[in-house]
mmCIF file of C-alpha atoms and ligand atoms in Angstrom:
data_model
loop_
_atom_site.group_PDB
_atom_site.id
_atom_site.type_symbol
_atom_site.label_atom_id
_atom_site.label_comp_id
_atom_site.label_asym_id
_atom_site.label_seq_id
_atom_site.Cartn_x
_atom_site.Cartn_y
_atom_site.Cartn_z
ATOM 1 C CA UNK T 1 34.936 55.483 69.560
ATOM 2 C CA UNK T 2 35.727 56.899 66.080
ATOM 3 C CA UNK T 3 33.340 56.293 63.105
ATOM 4 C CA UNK T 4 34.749 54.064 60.055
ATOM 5 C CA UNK T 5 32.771 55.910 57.059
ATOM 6 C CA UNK T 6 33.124 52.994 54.161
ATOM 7 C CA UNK T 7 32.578 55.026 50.812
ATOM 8 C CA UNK T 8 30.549 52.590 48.794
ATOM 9 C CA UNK T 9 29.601 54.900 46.052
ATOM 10 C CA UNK T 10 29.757 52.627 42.904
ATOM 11 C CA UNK T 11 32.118 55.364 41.145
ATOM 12 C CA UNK T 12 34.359 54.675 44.232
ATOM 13 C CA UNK T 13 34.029 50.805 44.074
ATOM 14 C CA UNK T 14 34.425 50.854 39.794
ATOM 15 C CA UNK T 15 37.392 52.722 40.006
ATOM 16 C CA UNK T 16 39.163 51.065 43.298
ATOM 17 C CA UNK T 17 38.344 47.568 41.183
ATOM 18 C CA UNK T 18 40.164 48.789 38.334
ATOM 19 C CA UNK T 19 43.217 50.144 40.196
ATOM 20 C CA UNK T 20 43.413 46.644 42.033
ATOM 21 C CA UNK T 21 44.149 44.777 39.061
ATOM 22 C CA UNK T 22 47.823 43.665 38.816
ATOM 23 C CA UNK T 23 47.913 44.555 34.974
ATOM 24 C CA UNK T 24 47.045 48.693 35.458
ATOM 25 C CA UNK T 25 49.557 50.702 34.266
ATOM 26 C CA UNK T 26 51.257 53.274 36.259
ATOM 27 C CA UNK T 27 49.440 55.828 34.278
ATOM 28 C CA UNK T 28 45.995 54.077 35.244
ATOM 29 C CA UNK T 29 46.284 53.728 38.515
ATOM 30 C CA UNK T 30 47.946 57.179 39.229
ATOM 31 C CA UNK T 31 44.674 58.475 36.652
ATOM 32 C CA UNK T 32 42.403 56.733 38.896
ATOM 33 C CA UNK T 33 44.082 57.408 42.177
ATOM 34 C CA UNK T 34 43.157 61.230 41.355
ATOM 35 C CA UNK T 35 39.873 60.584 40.316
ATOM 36 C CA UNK T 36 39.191 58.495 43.583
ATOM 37 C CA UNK T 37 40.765 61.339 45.797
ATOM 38 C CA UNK T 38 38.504 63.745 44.523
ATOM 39 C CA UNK T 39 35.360 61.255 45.024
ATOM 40 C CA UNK T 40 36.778 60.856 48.315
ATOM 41 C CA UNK T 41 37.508 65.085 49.563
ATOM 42 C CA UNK T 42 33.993 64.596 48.481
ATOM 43 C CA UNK T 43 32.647 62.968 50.963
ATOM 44 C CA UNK T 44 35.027 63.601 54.117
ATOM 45 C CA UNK T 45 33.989 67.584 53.391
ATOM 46 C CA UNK T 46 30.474 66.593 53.807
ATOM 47 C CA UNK T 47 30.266 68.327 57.124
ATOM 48 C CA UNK T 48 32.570 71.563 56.367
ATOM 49 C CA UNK T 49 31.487 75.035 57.982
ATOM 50 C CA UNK T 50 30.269 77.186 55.227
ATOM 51 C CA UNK T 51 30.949 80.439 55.536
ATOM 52 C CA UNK T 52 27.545 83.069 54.635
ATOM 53 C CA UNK T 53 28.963 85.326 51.654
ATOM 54 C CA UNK T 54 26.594 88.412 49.791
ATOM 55 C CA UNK T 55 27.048 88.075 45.828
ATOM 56 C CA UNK T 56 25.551 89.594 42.867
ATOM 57 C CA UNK T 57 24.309 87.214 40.280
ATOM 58 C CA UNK T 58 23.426 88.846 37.412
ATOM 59 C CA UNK T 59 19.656 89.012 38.328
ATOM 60 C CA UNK T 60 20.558 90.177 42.024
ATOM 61 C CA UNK T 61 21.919 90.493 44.944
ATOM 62 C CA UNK T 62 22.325 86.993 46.905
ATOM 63 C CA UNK T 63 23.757 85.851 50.541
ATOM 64 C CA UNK T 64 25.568 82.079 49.544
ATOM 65 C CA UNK T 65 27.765 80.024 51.216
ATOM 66 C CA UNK T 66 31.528 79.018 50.768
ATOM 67 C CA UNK T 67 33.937 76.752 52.300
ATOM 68 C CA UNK T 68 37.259 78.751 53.881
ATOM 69 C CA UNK T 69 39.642 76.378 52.293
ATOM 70 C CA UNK T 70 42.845 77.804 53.956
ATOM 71 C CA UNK T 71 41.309 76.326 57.435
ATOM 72 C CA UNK T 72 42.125 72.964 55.711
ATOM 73 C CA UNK T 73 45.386 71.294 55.893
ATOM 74 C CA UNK T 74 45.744 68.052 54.036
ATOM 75 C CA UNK T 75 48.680 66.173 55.687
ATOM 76 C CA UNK T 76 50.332 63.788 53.087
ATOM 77 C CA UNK T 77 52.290 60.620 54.723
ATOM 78 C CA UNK T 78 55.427 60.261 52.065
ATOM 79 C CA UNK T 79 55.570 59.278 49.453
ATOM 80 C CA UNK T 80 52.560 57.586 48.627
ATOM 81 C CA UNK T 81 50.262 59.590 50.606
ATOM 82 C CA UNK T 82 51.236 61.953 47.683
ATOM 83 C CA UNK T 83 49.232 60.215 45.272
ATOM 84 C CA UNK T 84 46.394 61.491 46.459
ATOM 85 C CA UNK T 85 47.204 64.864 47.550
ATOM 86 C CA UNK T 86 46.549 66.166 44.033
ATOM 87 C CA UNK T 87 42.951 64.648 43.320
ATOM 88 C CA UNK T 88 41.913 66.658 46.529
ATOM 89 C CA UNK T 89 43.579 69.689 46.351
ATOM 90 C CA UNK T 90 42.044 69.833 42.996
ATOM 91 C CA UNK T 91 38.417 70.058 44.491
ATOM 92 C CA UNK T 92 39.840 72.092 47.404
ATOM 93 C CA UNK T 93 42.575 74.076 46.183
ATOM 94 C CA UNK T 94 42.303 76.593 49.042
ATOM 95 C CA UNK T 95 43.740 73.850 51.351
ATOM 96 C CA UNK T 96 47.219 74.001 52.555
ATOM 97 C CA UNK T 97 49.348 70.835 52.895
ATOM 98 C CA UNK T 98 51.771 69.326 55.207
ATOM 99 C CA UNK T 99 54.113 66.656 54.800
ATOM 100 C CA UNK T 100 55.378 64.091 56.899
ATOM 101 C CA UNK T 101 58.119 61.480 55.711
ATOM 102 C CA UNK T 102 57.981 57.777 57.582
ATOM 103 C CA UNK T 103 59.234 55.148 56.578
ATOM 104 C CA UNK T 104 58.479 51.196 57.583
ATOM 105 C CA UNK T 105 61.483 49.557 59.757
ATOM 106 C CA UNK T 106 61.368 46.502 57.367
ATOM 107 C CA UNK T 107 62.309 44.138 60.387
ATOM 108 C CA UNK T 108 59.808 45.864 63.129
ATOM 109 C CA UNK T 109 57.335 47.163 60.664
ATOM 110 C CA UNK T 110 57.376 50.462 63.189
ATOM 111 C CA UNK T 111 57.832 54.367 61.157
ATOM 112 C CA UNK T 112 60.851 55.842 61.383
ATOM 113 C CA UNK T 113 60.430 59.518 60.912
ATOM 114 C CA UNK T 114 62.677 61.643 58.373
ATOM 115 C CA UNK T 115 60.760 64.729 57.659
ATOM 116 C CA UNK T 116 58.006 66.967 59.521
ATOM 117 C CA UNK T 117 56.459 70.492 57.929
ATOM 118 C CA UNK T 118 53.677 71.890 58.700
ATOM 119 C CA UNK T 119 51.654 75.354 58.034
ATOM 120 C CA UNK T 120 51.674 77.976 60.503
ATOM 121 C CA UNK T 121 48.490 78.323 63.375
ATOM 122 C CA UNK T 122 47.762 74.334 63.198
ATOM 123 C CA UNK T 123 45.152 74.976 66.098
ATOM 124 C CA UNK T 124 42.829 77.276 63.526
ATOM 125 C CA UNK T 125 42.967 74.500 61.391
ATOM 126 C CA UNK T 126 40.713 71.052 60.436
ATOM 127 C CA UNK T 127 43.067 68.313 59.057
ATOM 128 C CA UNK T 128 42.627 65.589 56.909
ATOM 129 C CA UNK T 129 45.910 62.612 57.317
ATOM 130 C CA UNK T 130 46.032 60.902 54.012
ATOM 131 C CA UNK T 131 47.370 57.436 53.075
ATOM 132 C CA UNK T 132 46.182 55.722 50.211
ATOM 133 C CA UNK T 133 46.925 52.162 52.878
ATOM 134 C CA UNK T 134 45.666 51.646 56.786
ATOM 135 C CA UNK T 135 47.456 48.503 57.028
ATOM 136 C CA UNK T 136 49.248 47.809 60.576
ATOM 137 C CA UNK T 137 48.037 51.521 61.139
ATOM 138 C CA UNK T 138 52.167 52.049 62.581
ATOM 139 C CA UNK T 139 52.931 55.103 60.187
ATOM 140 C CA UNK T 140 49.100 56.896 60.490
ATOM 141 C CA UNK T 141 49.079 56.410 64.128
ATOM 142 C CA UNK T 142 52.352 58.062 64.624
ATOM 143 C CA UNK T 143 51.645 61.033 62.202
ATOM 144 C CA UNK T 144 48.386 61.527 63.522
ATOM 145 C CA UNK T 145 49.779 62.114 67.129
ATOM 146 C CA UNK T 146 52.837 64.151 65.718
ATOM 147 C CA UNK T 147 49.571 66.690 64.265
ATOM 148 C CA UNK T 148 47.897 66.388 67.413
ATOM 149 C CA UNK T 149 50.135 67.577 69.274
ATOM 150 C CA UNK T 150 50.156 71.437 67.225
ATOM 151 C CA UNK T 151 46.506 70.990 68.778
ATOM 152 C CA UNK T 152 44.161 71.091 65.332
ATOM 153 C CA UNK T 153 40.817 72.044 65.658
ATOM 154 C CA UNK T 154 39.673 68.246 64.192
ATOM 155 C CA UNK T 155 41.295 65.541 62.435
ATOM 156 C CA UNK T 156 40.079 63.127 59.901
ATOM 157 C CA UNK T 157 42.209 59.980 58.430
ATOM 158 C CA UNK T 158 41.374 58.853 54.451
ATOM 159 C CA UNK T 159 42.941 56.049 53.325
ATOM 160 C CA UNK T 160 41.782 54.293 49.701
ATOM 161 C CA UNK T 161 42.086 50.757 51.472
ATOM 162 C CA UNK T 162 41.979 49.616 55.251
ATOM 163 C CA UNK T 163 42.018 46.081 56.882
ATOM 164 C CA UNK T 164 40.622 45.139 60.534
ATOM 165 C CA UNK T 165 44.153 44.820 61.881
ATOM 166 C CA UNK T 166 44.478 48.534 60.919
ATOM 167 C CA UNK T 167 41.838 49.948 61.847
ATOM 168 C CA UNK T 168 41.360 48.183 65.394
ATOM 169 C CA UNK T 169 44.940 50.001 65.764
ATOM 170 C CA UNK T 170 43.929 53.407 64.688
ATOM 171 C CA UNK T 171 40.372 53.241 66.656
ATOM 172 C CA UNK T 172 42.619 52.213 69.911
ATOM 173 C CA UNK T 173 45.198 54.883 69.631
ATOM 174 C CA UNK T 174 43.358 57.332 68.247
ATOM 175 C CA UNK T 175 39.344 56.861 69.212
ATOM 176 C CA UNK T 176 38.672 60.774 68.046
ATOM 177 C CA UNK T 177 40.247 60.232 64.815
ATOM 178 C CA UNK T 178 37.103 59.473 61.917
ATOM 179 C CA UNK T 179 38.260 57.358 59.210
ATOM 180 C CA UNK T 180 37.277 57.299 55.726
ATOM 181 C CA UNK T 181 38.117 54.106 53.582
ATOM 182 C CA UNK T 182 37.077 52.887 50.112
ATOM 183 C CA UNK T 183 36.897 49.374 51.365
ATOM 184 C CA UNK T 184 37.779 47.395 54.530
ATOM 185 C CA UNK T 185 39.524 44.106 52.817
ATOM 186 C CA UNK T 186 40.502 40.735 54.583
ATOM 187 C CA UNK T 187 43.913 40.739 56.506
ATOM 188 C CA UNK T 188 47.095 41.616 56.619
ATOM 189 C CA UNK T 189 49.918 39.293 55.557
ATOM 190 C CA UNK T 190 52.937 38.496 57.412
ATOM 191 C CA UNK T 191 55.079 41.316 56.273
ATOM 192 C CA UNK T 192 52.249 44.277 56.765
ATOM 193 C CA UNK T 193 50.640 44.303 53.053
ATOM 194 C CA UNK T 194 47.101 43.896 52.748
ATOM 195 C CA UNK T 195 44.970 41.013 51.296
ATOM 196 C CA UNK T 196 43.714 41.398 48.695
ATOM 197 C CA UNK T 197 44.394 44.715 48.583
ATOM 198 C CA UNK T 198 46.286 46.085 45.726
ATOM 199 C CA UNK T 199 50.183 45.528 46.482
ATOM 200 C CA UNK T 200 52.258 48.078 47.487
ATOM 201 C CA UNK T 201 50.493 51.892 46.827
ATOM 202 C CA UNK T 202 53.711 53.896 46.441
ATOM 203 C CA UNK T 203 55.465 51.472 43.754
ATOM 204 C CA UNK T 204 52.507 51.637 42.171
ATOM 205 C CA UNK T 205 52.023 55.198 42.154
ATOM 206 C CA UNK T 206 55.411 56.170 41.230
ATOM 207 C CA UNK T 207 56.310 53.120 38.991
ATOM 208 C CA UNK T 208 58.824 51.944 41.146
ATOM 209 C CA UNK T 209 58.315 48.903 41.408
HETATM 210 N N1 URA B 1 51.499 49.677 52.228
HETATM 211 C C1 URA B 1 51.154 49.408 50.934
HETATM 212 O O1 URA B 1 51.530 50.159 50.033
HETATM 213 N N2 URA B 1 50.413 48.336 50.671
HETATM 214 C C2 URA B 1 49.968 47.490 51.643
HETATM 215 O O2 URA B 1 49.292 46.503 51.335
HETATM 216 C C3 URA B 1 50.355 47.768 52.972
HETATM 217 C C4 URA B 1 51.099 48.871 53.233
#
């Protein structure tokens, strides 16, 4: 069974608190969407081959280590998964990024899917799926196995906010797939948004709503 890694850094938990509040601006809570994305490529790149490189520092010569950020692919699911593509991409900006556009059946709550594009030689690659909600888990569990099937080398899911219902989902479909959440809140409603969680991520985002 996959791990559920619950960041509960208290930079993580200040700043998801904050974005929760009904009254953040759009300019807040995209400001602290980024600053939670990095906090979180922070963590799921904990375990990251490093790569033995010689230097010269300006004392001598040294062997360090460095990430190969190209073998990275952060897969954004549209439009909100977006929002946190650039936080991450600013700690790993080596990475390359794929897109995939879903969007919710309103009646069935299923994805529909409307756009796929991926780098080239997926199966060098380590991916990280990100979508700032696991809430029925419908959309992640059909992009993940959309990925898996250009055979990655690992995936990882980070989402900002995930509720049993989603992840029971996720852990059932995909039982390889680690997931990395800010918090794990109460339930979902009856029309797929999480409670309490923080309404819905792309309006929010994008000041749509
Ligand atoms: N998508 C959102 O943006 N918010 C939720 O609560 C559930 C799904």
């Amino acid at each position: 069974m996959s791990q559920v890694h619950v960041l509960s850094h208290p930079l993580v938990q200040h700043k998801l608190t904050l974005m929760r509040k009904k009254d953040a601006s759009t300019s807040t809570f995209r400001h602290l969407l980024n600053e939670l994305s990095m906090l979180m490529a922070y963590e799921i790149t904990r375990d990251v081959a490093l790569q033995e490189v010689e230097i010269e520092t300006p004392m001598e010569t040294m062997t360090g280590h460095v990430i190969d950020g190209k073998k990275l692919v952060l897969v954004s699911i549209l439009r909100a998964g977006n929002g946190i593509l650039e936080g991450m991409l600013s700690v790993i900006p080596g990475a390359r990024v794929g897109h995939i556009g879903l969007y919710r059946d309103p009646k069935t709550l299923k994805p529909v899917e409307y756009y796929f594009k991926m780098p080239k030689e997926m199966d060098e690659r380590d991916v990280i799926v990100v979508d700032p909600m696991l809430a029925t888990g419908n959309s992640a569990i059909a992009a993940i196995e959309r990925v898996k099937a250009l055979n990655p080398k690992s995936i990882k899911l980070a989402c900002l906010v995930s509720c049993p219902e989603g992840i029971a989902a996720m852990q059932a479909a995909h039982p390889d797939v680690d997931i990395y959440t800010a918090a794990i809140d109460r339930q979902l409603n009856d029309h797929g948004y999480i409670l309490p969680g923080l309404g819905d991520a792309g309006d929010r985002i994008f000041g749509t709503q």
